[in-house]
Coordinates of C-alpha atoms in Angstrom, one line a residue:
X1 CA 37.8 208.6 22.0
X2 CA 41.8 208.6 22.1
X3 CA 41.3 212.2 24.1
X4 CA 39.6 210.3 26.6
X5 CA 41.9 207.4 26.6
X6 CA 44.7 209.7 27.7
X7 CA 42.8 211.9 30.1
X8 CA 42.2 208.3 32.2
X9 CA 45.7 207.3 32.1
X10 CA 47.1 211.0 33.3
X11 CA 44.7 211.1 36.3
X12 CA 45.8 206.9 37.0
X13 CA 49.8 208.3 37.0
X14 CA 48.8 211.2 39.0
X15 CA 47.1 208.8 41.7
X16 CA 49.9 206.4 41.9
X17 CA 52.5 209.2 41.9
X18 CA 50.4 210.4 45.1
X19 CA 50.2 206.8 46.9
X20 CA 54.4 205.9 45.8
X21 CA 55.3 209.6 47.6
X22 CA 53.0 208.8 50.5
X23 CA 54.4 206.0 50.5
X24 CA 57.9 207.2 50.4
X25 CA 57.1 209.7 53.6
X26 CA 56.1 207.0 55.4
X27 CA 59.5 204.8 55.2
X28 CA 61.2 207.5 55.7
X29 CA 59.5 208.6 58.7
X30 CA 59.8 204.9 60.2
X31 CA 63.3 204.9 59.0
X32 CA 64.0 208.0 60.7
X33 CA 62.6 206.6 63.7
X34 CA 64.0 203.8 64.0
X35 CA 67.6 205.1 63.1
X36 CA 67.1 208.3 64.3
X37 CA 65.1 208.6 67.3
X38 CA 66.2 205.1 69.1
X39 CA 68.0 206.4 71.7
X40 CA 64.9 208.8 72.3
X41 CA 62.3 206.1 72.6
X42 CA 64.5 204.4 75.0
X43 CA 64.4 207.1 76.9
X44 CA 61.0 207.1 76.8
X45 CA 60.5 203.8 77.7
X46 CA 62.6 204.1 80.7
X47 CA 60.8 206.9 82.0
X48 CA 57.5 204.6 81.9
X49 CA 59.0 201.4 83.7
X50 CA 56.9 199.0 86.3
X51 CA 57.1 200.2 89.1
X52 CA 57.8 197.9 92.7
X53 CA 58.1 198.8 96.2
X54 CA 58.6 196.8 99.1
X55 CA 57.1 198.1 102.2
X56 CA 58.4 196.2 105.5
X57 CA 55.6 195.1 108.0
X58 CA 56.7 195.6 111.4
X59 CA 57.9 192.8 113.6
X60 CA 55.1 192.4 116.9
X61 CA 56.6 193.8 119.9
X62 CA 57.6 191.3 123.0
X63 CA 56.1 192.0 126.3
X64 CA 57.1 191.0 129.4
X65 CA 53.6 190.4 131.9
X66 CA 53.5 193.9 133.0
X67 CA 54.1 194.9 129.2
X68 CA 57.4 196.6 129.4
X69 CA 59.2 195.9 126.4
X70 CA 61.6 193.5 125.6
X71 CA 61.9 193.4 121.9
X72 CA 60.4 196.0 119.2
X73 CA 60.9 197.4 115.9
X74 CA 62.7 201.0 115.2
X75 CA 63.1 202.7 112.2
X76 CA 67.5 202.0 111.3
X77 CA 69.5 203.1 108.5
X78 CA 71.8 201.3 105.8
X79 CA 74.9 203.2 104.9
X80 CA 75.4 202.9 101.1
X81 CA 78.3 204.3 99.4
X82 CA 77.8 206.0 95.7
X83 CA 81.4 204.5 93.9
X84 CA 81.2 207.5 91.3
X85 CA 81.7 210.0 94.1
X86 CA 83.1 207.8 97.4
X87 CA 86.9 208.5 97.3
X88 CA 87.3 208.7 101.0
X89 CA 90.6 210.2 102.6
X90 CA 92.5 207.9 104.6
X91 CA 91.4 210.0 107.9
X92 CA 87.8 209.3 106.6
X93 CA 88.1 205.8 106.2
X94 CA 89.9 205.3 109.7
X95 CA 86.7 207.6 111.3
X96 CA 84.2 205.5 109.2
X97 CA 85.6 202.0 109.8
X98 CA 85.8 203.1 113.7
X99 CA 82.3 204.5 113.9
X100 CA 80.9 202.0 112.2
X101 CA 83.4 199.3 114.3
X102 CA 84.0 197.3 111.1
X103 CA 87.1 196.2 109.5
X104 CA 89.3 198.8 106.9
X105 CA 89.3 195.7 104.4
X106 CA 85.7 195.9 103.9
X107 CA 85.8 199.1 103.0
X108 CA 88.8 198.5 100.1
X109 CA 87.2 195.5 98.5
X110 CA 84.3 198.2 98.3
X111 CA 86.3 200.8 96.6
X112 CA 86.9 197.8 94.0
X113 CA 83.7 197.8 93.0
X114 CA 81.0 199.9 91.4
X115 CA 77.4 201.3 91.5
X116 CA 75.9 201.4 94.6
X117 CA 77.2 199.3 97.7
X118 CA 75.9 198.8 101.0
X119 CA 78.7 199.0 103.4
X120 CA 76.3 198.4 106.7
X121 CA 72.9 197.5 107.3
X122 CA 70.8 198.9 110.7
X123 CA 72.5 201.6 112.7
X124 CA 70.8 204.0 114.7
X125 CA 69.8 207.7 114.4
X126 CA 72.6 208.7 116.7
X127 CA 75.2 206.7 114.7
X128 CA 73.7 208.2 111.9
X129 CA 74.0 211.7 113.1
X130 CA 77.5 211.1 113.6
X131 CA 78.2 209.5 110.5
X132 CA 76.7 212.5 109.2
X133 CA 78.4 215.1 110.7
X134 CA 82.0 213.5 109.2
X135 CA 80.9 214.7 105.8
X136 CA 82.3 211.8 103.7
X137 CA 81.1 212.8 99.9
X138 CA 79.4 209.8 98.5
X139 CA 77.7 208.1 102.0
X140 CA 74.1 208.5 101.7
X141 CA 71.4 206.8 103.7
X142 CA 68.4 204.0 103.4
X143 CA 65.7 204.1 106.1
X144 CA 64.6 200.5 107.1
X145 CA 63.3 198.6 110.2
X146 CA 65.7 197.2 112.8
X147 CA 64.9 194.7 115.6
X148 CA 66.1 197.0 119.4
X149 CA 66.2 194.5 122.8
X150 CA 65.6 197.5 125.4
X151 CA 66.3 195.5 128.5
X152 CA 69.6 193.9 126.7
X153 CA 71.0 191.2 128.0
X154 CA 69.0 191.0 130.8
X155 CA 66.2 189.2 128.7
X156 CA 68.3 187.6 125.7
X157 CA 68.1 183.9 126.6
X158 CA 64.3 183.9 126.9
X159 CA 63.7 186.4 124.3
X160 CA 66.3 185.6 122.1
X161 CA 67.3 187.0 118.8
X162 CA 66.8 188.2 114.9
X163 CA 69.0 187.9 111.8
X164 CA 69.7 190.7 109.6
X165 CA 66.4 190.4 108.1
X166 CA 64.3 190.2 111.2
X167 CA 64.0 186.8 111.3
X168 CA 63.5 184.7 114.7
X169 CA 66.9 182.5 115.2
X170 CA 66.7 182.1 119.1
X171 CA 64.5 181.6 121.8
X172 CA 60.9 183.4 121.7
X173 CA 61.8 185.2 118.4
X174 CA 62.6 182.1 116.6
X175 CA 59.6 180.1 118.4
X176 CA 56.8 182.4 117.7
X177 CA 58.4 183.9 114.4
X178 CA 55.3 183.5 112.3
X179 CA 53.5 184.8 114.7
X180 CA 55.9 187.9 115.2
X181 CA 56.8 188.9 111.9
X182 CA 53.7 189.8 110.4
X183 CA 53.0 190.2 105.9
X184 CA 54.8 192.9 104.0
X185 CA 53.2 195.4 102.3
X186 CA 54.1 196.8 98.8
X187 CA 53.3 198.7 95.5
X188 CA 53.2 197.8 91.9
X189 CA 52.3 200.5 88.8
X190 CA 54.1 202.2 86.1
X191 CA 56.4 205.8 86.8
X192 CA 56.8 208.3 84.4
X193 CA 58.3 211.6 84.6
X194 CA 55.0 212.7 85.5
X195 CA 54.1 210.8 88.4
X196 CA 53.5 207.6 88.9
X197 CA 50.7 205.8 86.8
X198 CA 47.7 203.6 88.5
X199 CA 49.0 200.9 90.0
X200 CA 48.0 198.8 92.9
X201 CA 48.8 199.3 96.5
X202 CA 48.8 196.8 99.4
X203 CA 49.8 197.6 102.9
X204 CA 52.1 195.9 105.5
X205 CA 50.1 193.9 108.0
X206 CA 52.1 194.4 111.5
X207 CA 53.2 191.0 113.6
X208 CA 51.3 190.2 116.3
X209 CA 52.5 191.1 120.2
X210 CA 53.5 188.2 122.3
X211 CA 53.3 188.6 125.8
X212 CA 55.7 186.5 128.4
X213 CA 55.3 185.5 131.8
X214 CA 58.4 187.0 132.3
X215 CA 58.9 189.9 135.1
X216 CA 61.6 192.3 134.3
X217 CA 62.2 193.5 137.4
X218 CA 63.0 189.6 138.8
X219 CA 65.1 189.2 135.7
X220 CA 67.5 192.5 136.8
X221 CA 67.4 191.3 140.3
X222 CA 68.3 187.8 139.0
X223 CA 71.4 189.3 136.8
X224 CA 72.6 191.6 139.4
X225 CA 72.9 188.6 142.0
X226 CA 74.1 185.5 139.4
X227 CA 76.3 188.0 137.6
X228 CA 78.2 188.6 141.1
X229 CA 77.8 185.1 142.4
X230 CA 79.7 183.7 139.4
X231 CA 82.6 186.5 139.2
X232 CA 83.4 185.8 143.0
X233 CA 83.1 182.4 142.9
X234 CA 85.0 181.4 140.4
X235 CA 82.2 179.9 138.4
X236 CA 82.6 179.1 135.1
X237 CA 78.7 179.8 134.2
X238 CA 75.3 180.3 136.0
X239 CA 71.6 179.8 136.2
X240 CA 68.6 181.4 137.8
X241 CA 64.9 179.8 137.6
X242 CA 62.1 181.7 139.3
X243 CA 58.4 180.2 139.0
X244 CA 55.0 180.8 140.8
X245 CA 54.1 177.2 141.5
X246 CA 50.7 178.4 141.8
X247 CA 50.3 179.0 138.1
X248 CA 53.5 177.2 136.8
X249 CA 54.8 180.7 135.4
X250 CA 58.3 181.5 134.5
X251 CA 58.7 184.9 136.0
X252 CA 62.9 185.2 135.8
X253 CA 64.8 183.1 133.5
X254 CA 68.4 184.0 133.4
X255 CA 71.6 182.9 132.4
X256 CA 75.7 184.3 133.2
X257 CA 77.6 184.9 130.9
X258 CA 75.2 186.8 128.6
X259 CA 74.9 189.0 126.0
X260 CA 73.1 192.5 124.4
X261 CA 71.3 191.3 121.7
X262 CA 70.8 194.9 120.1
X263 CA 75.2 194.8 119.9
X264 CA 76.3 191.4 118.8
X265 CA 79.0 192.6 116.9
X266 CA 82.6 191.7 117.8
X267 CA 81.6 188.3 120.2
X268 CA 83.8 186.0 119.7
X269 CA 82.4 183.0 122.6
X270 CA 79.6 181.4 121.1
X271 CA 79.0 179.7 124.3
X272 CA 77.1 183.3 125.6
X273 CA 74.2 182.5 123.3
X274 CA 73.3 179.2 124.8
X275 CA 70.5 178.6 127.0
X276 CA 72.1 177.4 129.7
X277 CA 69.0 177.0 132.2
X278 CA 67.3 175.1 129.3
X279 CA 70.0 172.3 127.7
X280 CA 73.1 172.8 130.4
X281 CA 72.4 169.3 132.2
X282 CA 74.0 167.9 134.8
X283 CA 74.6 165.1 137.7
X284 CA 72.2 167.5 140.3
X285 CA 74.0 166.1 143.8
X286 CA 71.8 166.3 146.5
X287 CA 69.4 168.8 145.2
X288 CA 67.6 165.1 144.0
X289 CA 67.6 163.5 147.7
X290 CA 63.9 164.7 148.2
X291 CA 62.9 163.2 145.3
X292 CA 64.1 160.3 145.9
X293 CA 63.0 160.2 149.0
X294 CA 59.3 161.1 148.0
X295 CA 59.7 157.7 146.1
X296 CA 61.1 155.4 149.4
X297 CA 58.3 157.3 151.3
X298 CA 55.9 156.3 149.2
X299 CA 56.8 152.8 148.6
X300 CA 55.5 152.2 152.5
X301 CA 58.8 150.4 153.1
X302 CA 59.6 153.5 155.7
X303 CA 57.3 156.1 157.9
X304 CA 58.3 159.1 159.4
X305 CA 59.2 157.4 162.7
X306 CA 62.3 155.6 160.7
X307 CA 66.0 155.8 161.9
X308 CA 68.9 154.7 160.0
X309 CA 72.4 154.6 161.6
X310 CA 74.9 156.2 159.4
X311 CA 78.0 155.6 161.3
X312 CA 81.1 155.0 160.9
X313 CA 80.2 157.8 158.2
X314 CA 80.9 155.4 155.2
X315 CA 79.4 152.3 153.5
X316 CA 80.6 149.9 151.2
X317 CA 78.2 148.8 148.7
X318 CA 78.7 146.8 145.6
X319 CA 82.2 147.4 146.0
X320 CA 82.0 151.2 146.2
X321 CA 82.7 153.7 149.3
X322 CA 80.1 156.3 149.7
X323 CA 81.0 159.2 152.8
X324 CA 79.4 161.6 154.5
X325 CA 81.3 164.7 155.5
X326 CA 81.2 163.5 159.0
X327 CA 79.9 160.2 161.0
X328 CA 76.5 161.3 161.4
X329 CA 75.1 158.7 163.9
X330 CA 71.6 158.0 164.1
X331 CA 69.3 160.0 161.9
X332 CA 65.5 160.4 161.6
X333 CA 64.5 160.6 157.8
X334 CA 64.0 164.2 158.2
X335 CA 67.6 164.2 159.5
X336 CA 69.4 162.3 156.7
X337 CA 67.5 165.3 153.7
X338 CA 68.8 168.1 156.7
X339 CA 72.3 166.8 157.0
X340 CA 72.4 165.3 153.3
X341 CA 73.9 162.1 154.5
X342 CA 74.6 160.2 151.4
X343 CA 75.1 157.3 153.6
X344 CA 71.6 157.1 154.6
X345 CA 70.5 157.5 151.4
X346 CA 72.1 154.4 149.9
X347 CA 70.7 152.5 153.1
X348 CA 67.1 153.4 152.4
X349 CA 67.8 153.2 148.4
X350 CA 68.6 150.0 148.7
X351 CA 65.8 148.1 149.5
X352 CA 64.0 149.7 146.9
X353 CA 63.0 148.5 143.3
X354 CA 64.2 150.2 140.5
X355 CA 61.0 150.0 139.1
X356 CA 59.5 151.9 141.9
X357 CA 62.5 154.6 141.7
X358 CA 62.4 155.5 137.9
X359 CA 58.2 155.5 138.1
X360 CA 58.8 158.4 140.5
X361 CA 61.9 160.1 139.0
X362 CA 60.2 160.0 135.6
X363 CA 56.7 161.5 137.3
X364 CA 58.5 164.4 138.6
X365 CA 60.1 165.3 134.8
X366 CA 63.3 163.6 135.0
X367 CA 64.4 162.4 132.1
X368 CA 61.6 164.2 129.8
X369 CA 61.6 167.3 128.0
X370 CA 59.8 170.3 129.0
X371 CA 58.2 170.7 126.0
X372 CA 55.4 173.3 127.2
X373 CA 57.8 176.3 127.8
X374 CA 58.6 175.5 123.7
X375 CA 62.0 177.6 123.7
X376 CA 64.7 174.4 123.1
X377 CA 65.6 172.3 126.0
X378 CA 66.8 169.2 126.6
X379 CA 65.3 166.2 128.2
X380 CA 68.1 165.5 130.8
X381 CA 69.0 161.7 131.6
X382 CA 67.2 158.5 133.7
X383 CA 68.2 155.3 133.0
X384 CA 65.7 152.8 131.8
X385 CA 64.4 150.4 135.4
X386 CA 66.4 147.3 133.3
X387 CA 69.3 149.3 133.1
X388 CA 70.1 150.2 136.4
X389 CA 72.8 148.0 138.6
X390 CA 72.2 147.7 142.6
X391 CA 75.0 150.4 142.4
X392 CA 73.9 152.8 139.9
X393 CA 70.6 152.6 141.5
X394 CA 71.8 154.1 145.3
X395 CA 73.8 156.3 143.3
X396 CA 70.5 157.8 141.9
X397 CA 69.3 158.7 144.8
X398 CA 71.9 161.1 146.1
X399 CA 72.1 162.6 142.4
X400 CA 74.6 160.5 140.6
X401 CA 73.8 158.8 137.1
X402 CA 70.9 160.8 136.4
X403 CA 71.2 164.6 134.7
X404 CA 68.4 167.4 134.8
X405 CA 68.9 170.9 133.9
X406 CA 67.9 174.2 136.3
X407 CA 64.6 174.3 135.1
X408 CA 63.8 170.6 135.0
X409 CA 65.1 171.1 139.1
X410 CA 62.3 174.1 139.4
X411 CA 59.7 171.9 137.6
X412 CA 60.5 169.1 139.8
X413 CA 60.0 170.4 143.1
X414 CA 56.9 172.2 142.1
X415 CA 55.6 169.0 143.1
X416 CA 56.8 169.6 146.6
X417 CA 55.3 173.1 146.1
X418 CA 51.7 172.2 144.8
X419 CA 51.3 169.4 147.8
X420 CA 51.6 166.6 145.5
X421 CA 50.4 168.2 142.1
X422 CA 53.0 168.0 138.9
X423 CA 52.3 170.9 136.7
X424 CA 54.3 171.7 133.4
X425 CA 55.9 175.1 133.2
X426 CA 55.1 177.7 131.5
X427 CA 56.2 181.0 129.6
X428 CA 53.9 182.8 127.2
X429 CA 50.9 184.8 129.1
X430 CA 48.6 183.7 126.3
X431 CA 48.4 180.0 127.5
X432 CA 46.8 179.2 124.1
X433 CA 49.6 179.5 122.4
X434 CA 51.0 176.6 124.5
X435 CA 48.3 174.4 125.5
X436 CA 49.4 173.0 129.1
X437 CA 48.5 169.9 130.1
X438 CA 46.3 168.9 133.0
X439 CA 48.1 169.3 136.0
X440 CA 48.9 165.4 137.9
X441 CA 48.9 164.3 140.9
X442 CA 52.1 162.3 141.5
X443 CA 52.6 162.2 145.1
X444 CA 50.1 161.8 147.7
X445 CA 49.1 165.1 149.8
X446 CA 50.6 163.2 153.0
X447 CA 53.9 162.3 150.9
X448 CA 54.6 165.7 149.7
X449 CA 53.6 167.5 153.2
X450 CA 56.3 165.2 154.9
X451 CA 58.9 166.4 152.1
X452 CA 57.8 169.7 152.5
X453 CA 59.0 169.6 156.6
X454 CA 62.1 168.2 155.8
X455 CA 63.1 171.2 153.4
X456 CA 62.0 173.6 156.1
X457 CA 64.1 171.4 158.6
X458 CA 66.9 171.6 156.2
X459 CA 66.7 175.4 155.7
X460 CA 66.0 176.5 159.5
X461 CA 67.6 173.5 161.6
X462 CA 71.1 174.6 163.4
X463 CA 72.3 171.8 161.5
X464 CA 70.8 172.0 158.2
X465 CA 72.9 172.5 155.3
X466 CA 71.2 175.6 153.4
X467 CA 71.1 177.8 156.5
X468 CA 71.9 180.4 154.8
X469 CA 69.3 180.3 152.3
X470 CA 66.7 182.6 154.9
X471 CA 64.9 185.1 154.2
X472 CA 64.3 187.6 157.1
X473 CA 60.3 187.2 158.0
X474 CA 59.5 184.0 155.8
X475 CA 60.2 180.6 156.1
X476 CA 61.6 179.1 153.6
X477 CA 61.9 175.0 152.3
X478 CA 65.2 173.9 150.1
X479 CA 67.9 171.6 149.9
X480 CA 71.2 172.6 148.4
X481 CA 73.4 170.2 146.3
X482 CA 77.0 170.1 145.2
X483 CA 78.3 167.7 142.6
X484 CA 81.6 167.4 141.0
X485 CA 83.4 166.1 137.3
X486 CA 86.8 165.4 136.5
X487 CA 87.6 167.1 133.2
X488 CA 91.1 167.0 131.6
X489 CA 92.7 166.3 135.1
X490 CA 90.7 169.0 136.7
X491 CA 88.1 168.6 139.1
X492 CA 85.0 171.0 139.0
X493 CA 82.3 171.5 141.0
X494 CA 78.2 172.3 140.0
X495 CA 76.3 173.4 142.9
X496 CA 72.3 174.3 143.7
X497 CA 69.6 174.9 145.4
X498 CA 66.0 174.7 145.0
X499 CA 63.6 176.1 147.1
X500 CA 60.3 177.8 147.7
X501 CA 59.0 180.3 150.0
X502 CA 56.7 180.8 152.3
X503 CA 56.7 177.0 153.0
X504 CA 53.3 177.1 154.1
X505 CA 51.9 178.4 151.1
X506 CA 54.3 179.4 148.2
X507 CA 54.4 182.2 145.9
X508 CA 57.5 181.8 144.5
X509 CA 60.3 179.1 143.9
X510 CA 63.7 179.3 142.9
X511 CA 66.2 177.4 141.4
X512 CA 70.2 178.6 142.0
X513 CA 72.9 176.5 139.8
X514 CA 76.5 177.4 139.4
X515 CA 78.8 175.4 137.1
X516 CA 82.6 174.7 137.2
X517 CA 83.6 175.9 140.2
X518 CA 87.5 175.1 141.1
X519 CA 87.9 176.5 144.6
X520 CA 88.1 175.1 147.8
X521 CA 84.2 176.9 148.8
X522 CA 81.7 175.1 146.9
X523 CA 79.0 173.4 148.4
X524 CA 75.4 174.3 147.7
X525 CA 75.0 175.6 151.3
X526 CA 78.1 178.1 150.8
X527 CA 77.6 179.0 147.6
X528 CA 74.0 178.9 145.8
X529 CA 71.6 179.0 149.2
X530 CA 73.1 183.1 150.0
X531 CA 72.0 183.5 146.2
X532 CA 68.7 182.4 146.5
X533 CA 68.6 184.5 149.9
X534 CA 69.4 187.7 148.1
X535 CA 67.7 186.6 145.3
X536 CA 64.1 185.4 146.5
X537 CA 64.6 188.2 149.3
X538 CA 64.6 191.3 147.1
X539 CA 62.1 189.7 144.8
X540 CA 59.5 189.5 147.0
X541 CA 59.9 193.0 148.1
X542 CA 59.7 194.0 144.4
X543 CA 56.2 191.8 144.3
X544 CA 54.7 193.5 147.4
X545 CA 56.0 197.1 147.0
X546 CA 55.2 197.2 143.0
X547 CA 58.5 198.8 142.8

């Protein structure tokens, strides 16, 4: 009985003694790991991280209406320098700061720092090559997307420009940018030192095209010619406007000075980025004399058959002198747009309500924005009817106290172009994307007809004042204008013309404006109607040759 007593108790030690060393194994095996192996499992763990990639989508392309390319994605580099092993030379710092055309103080506050810094986002594969070839240890490379402008600053204005990230800030790019820049792409999953470990995968959805009305070969002939026009003229800035007035397209838009938007480093004048067809406004001269004479035409108050003597070549009014450049005499209607008498125009503006004036001003776009083209723009300036004084009033009609910009002029006398018919510009080929409005009649078929001769009288008369705006085999309808500004003492002169061609049924029409001229030669006839000549000319034998 006691024998069995004990032979229960040795096998209960015996068990225990099993469990406590088991027991004892264990801790020590977690203690080991834990102590022990920590850095181990770190390493481990680091080996099996998530995993996340970001792949870019590319930006849509811009296309002018014959699809040549004006804006597109190419693959670019970022420079990065590895800290650990960049200890550049001071010969290699004063090849890298000049190949890269950045400053040598960038390149010290990096040598401050550590890790992995990015010294310069989006160069190209020659830069890259080069950069290459100087064998700086430490410069490795990051492929990425980069936005390229092929035509350069022959489209900027229009198509306008990216950030650093791609991102529309100007013009079409900034307008359409949702459109443009398409969804990103990416990865997410767990790497190992094997490979990488399921995971999911989604891929970058490209941007959309957008397609201009643009032509690029009207926009190089338009640079070529406004580019020269401003340098030997003095000109502090200039503006070119082409449209069809059949369809209301935009086929050259084009400002001086401009810029490459693929190399905007190291610009220091802001002013180059404006838009200066769009939001430069201005007191237009005599370019607005048709207009307003559409609008004392149409009041009945006058036919064609009117004369109005201008002589002594002045008139006093309100208190105010108004001149012509010589005593005109007797002029026909036709005669006072042709010679741009100012004094005939403040006899016939006179009579007239301003009520009846601002109606028409406003029906041909003055004084609204041109909201269709969508690219910014401003609205330009009329006066309210209750606003206007007997003296601002005649002043309106020879282009004084209102403001328009070059393409509000080029909308305007589409009117003249379309027989009557106002129709809002436009410059995206996909007219969905801008959603015109009805085209208006706003002057009667008779009305504009009548305006339409005097522009061809004004153009091919010995005595017209845009004589010089022909074109060899076509005959062509415009009236210059010239108006001036005092600014800090100095006066400066803005002159135009506006025109279309043939006159009998136009194709195109073209607006010409040159700002801040200082020299003695600068009336519209001297100045913008050769432009237009060389301008219009040569595009037309671009359009019929296909060249």
């Amino acid at each position: 009985m006691i024998s069995r007593v004990v032979n229960y108790s040795g096998r209960s030690f015996f068990i225990q003694l099993v469990f406590l060393i088991g027991f004892v194994l264990l801790l020590s095996r977690l203690i080991y790991i834990q102590v022990f192996q920590d850095e181990f499992i770190k390493k481990q763990l680091d080996t099996r991280i998530a995993l996340e990639s970001h792949i870019l989508a590319k930006r849509g392309k811009i296309l002018d209406r014959n699809n040549r390319l004006l804006a597109v994605d190419v693959t670019g580099y970022t420079v990065i320098a590895d800290l650990s092993l960049f200890k550049p030379k001071k010969n290699e710092i004063s090849s890298l700061t000049s190949l890269l055309q950045i400053n040598i103080d960038k390149i010290k506050k990096i040598l401050k720092r550590k890790g992995h810094v990015e010294i310069i986002r989006h160069i190209g594969e020659e830069k890259k090559i080069e950069l290459e070839r100087l064998n700086i240890e430490g410069i490795f490379f990051k492929q990425n997307l980069q936005r390229s402008y092929p035509q350069r600053e022959i489209s900027s204005h229009v198509v306008g420009i990216t950030d650093i990230d791609r991102k529309g800030i100007q013009g079409a790019e900034l307008v359409f940018n949702k459109l443009l820049k398409g969804e990103d792409g990416g990865f997410t999953g767990l790497k190992s030192p094997i490979g990488t470990i399921g995971g999911e995968r989604s891929s970058p959805k490209q941007g959309l095209d957008l397609k201009l009305t643009i032509d690029i070969r009207l926009q190089s002939i338009s640079h070529h010619e406004l580019k020269k026009a401003v340098e030997e003229s003095g000109a502090e800035s200039g503006s070119i406007v082409i449209v069809n007035p059949k369809t209301a397209e935009i086929l050259s838009l084009i400002n001086y000075p401009t810029f490459n938007p693929s190399n905007r480093r190291g610009i220091k004048d802001l002013s180059v980025f404006r838009n200066r067809a769009t939001v430069d406004i201005f007191e237009p001269g005599s370019v607005a004399k048709p207009i307003a004479m559409a609008a004392i035409v149409s009041s009945k108050k006058v036919d064609k058959d009117t004369r109005i003597s201008t002589s002594p070549g002045w008139i006093e009014y309100e208190g105010y002198k108004t001149s012509d450049f010589r005593d005109y005499g007797n002029l026909s209607l036709s005669e006072i747009i042709s010679y741009s008498s100012n004094v005939g125009m403040v006899k016939l503006c006179k009579d007239q309500s301003p009520e009846h004036l601002v109606h028409v001003f406003s029906d041909f776009g003055i004084g609204s924005q041109p909201v269709n083209i969508l690219i910014p723009a401003r609205e330009g300036f009329l006066p309210q009817a209750s606003a206007l004084s007997n003296r601002d009033k005649v002043s309106s009609c020879y282009g004084y106290g209102i403001s328009m910009s070059a393409l509000q002029i080029a909308q305007a006398y589409q009117v003249f172009a379309n027989e009557g018919i106002f129709k809002e510009l436009n410059l995206f080929y996909d007219k969905a994307l801008s959603n015109p409005k009805p085209d208006v009649r706003v002057l009667s078929k008779n009305t504009a007809k009548l305006i339409n001769s005097m522009l061809v009288e004004t153009v091919n008369s010995r005595s017209g004042t845009a004589r010089k705006a022909k074109i060899e085999g076509k005959v062509v309808a415009g009236k210059t204008g010239t108006s001036k500004k005092k600014r800090d003492g100095l006066t400066t002169y803005s002159t135009s013309f506006a025109g279309f061609v043939p006159a009998e049924d136009p194709s195109l029409l073209a607006v010409i404006v040159l700002h801040g001229i200082t020299k003695d030669i600068h009336s519209g006839g001297s100045v913008a109607a050769p432009i237009f000549s060389k301008v219009v000319g040569q595009s037309i034998h671009a359009l019929e040759s296909g060249s």
